[in-house]
XYZ file of C-alpha atoms in Angstrom:
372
model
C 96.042 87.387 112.313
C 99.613 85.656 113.323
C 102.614 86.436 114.517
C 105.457 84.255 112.816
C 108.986 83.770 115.506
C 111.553 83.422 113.067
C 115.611 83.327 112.594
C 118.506 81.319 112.388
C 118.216 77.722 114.097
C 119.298 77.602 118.133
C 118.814 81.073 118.269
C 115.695 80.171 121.168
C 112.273 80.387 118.848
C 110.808 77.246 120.456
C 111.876 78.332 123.607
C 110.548 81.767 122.980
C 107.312 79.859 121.747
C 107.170 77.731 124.529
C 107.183 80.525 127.508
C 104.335 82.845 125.686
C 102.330 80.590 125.072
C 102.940 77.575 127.812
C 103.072 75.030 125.250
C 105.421 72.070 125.344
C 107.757 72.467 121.724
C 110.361 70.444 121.259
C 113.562 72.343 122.037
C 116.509 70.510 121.317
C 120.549 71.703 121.141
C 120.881 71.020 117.354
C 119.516 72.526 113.751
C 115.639 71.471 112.918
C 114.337 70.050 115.850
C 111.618 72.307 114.518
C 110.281 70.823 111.061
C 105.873 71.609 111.562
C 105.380 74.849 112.907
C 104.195 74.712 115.814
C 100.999 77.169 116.949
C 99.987 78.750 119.628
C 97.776 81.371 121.319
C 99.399 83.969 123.854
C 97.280 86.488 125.885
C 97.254 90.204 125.611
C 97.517 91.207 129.176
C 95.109 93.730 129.933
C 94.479 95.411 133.847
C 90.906 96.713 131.888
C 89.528 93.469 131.453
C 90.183 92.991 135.396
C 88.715 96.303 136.648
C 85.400 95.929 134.044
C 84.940 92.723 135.710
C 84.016 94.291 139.290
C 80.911 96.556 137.906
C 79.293 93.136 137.530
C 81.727 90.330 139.924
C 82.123 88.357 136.796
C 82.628 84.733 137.038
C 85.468 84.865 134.755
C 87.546 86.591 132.969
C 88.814 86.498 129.218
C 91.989 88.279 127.586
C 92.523 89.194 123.713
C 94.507 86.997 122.467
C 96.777 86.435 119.366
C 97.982 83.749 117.064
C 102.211 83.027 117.421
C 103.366 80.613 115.182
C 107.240 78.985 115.872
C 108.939 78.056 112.301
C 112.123 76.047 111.899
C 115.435 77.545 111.542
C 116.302 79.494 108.260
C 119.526 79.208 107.108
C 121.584 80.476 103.921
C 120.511 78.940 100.964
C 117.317 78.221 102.412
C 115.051 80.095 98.916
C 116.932 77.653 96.546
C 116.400 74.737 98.807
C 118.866 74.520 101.925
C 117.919 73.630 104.857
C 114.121 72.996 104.853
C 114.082 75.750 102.612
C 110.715 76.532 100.697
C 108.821 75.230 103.164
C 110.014 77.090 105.506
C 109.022 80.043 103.557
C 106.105 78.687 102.521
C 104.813 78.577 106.274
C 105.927 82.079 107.055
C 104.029 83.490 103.995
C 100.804 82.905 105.761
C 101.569 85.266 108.682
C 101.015 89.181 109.314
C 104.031 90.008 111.426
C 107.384 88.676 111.818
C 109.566 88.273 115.369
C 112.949 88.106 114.306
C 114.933 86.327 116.541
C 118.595 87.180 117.374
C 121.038 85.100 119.317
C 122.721 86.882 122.290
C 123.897 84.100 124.356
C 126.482 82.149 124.811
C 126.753 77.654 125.214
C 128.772 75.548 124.030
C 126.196 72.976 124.801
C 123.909 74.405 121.679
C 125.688 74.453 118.792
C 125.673 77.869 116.624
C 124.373 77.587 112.840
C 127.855 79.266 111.968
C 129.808 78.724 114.479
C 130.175 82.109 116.331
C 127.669 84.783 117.054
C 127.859 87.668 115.069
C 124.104 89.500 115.485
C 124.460 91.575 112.133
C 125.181 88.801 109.938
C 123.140 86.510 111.323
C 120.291 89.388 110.309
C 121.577 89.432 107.541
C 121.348 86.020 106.517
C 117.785 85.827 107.314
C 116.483 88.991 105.213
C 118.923 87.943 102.563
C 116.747 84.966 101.942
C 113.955 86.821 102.679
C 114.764 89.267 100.065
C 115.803 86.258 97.349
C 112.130 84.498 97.825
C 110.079 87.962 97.514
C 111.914 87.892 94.110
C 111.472 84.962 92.751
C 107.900 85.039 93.602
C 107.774 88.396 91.429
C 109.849 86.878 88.830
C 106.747 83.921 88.899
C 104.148 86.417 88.768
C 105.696 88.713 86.033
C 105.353 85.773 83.662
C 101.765 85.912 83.996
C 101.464 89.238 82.750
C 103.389 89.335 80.176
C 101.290 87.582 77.425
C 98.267 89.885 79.034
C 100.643 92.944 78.383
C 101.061 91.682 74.644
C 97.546 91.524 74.251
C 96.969 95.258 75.965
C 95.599 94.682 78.904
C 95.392 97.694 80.800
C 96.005 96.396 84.428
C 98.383 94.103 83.379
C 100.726 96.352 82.031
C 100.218 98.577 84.918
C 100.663 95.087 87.136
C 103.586 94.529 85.449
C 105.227 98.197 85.697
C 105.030 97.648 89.596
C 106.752 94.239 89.638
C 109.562 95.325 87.373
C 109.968 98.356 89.753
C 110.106 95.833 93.087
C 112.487 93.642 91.440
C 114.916 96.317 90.965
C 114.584 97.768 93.922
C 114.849 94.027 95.985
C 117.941 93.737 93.729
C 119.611 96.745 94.614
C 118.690 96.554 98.022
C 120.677 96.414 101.521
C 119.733 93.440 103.480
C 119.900 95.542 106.240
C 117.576 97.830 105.347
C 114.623 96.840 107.852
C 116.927 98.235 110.660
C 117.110 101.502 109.105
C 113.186 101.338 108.365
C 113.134 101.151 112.322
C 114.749 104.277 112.790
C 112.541 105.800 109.874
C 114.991 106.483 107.907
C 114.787 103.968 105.167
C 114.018 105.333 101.531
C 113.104 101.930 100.312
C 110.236 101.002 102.846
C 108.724 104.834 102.194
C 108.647 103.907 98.895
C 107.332 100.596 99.444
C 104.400 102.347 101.288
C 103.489 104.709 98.555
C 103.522 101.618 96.050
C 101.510 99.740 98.239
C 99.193 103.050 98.255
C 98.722 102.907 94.574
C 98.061 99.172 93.889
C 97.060 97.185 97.647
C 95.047 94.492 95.377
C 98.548 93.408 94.407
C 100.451 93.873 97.350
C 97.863 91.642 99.313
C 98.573 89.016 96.564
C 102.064 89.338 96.540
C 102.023 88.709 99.727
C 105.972 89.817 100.109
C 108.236 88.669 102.866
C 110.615 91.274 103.514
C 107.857 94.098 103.763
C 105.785 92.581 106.139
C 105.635 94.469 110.197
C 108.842 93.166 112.168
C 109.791 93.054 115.601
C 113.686 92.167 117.064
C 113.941 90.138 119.475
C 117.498 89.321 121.225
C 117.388 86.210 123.008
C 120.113 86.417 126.028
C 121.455 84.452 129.260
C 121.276 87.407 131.425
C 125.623 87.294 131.743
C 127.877 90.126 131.235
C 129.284 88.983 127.868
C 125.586 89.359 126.560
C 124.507 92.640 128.043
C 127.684 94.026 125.908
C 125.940 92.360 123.014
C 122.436 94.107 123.781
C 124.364 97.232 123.846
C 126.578 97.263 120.659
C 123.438 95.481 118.768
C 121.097 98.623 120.714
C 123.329 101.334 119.126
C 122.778 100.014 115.613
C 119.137 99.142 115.996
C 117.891 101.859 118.595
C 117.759 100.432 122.148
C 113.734 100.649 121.744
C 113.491 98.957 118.755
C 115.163 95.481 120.043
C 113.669 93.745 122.935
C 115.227 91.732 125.157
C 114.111 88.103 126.375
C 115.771 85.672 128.352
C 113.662 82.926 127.140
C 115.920 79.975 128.741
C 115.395 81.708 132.494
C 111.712 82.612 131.802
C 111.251 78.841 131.060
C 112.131 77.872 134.140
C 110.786 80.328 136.033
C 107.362 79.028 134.634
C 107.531 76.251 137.052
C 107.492 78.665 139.857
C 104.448 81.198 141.851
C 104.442 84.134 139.756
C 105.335 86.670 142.972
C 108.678 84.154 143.385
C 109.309 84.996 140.035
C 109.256 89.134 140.425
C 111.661 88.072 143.043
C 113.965 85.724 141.263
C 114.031 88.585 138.103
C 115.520 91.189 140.949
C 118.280 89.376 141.930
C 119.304 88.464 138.598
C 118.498 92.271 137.670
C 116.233 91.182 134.774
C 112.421 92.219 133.980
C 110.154 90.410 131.814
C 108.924 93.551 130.265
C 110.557 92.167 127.361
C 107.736 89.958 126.814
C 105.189 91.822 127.519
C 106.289 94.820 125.276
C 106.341 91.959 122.318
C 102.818 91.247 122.982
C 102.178 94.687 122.716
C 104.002 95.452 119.817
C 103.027 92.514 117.908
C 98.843 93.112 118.365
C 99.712 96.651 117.373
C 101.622 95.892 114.260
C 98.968 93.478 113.682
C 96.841 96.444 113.437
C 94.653 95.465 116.374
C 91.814 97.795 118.909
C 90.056 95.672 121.900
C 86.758 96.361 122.761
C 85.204 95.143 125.701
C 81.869 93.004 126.799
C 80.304 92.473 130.383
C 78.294 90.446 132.029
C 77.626 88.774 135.470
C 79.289 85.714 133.623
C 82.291 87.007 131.916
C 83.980 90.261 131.385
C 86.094 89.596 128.140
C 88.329 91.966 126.069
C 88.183 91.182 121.946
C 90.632 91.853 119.381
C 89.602 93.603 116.450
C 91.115 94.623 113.194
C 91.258 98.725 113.487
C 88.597 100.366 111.478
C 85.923 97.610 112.032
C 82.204 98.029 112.191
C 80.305 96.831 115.237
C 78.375 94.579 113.071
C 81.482 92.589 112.610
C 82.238 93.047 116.363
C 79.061 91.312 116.834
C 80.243 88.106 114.281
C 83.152 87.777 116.714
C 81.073 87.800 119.947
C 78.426 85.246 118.169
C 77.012 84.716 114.440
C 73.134 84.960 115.743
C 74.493 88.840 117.322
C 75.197 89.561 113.524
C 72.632 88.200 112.035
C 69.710 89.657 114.533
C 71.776 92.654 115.303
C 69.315 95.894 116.048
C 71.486 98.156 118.088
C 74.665 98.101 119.981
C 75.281 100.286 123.282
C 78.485 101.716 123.674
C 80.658 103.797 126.378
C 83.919 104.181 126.809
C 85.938 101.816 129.095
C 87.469 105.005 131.305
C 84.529 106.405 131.270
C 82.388 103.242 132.750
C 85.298 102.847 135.210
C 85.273 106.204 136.333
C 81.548 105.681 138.186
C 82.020 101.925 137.938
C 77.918 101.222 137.252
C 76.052 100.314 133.799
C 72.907 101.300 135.581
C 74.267 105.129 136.341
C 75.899 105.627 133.074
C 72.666 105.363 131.487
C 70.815 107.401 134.234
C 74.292 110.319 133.282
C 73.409 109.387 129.325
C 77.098 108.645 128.844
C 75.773 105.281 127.334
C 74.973 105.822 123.382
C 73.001 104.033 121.202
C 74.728 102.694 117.791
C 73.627 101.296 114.752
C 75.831 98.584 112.429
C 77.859 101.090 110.419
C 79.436 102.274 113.778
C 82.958 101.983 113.707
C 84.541 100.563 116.817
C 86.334 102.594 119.014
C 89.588 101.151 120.722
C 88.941 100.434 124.658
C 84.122 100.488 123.818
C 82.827 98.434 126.182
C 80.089 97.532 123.760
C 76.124 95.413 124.216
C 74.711 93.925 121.378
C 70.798 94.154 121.230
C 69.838 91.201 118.862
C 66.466 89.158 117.586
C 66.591 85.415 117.734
């Protein structure tokens, strides 16, 4: 499961990159510096993980994490071949959700794509081409079922009703759209949900841009000039639907202890809460629960796909756990915390026993019983 940091080039995605996940991207002050993506991992904070790890004085502890990958720069043109074009696409096809990027600062030292900022159109720009590559790939797969329509094949012709109905509706639509969707408003993306309802086999092989989970991010300087951006760009989007990240401050406050940081962020009346509500936006768009396991060794929080069984929660933890799984005991994380002991919440039976087709909970602090 990724997250892919997109938008125009110089907007701050390797920056943005480079302070969640404490990596070392190229940033340079000119288009394509980026031309590989680059990938990282970035930790899901979690104060759980930290109190679980008491009941036992764990040697270590271990966060969820997720996948972020930093693309190049997307510019107009960009699905019939500008810029670096289709492979830029191509490498954003392969993730789950996309940050969207939005320049909010101001330097004449790094150069802007078009010259002046303009937040709107630079959205624009991106879901335009967004929009124009989700259609040709339709127009590639409609081919395909076409001679299977001639010959009456059932799901074909049903295939083929969908994909005529998304390429109308990607024609006809407002590139602008996936702001309205935040305000749930947006009679395209309801629409796109029932489709998707009716047919996810070809949805999931589709594999559309312009539908997949977004987040905004607006990268700023923390001056004036750019809080008026945040505002008038807030009004349009909803103030809690764009975050805001100084990336270029958070950078270099890397370099510093992290309680000279809390203090360096009140002078310049900033929080980093934008990053941490991105984290937590992106593992829930990615459709992520944690579950937790403990140990005199390591307490350790996991990420798993919502709606998974604990037999799969077991793969994750170790492939012999699956394979010689037998049982799994389970309580719930404020419940262990509440009399912090494993020893007393089986003596209170709050501790229940589980077999494979148990579907994991969001915050179990789960113990696989397996045969070697």
């Amino acid at each position: 499961m990724k997250v892919g940091i997109i938008g125009l080039p110089n907007v701050g995605k390797s920056t943005i990159f480079n302070v969640l996940t404490k990596a070392n991207a190229t940033v340079a002050p000119y288009p394509f510096c980026t031309i590989e993506p680059n990938i990282g991992f970035v930790n899901v904070y979690d104060e759980n993980v930290l109190k679980l790890s008491k009941i036992y004085d764990s040697k270590k502890i271990t966060y969820a994490s997720i996948k972020i990958v930093d693309v190049a720069g997307l510019v107009r043109g960009a699905s019939k071949g500008e810029g670096l074009g289709n492979k830029f696409l191509s490498f954003i096809k392969d993730v789950d959700v996309l940050a969207h990027v939005i320049r909010g600062f101001t330097d004449d030292n790094i150069s802007h794509i078009t010259l002046e900022l303009n937040a709107l159109r630079d959205i624009e720009i991106i879901n335009t081409e967004l929009i124009l590559s989700d259609i040709e790939t339709l127009l590639k797969r409609k081919e395909k079922y076409l001679n299977l329509a001639k010959a009456n094949d059932k799901e074909a012709i049903q295939n083929l009703e969908l994909i005529n109905l998304l390429i109308d509706k990607l024609n006809k639509i407002d590139p602008l759209e996936n702001i309205k969707s935040l305000k749930n408003d947006s009679v395209f993306f309801k629409d796109i949900l029932e489709l998707k309802q009716k047919n996810p086999k070809l949805f999931e092989e589709l594999n559309l841009l312009y539908i997949k989970p977004f987040i905004f991010l607006l990268n700023l300087s923390g001056s004036k000039k750019d809080e008026s951006i945040s505002e008038e760009l807030g009004k349009i989007i909803g103030s809690n639907n764009l975050i805001k990240i100084y990336a270029k401050l958070e950078l270099e406050l890397l370099e510093i202890p992290e309680n000279e940081r809390i203090e360096f962020r009140k002078e310049l009346n900033i929080s980093n809460d934008g990053l941490l509500e991105f984290i937590k936006k992106s593992y829930n768009l990615l459709n992520l629960i944690t579950f937790y396991t403990i140990n005199e060794n390591e307490a350790r929080a996991w990420p798993l796909l919502k709606g998974s069984k604990v037999i799969e929660a077991a793969g994750k933890i170790h492939s012999d756990m699956q394979k010689g799984f037998i049982k799994a005991e389970v309580i719930n994380c404020d419940k262990l915390l509440k009399i912090s002991s494993i020893h007393q919440a089986r003596e209170d039976g709050l501790i229940r026993i589980e077999g494979k087709d148990y579907v994991v909970q969001d915050k179990d602090v789960i113990l696989i019983k397996f045969a070697l």
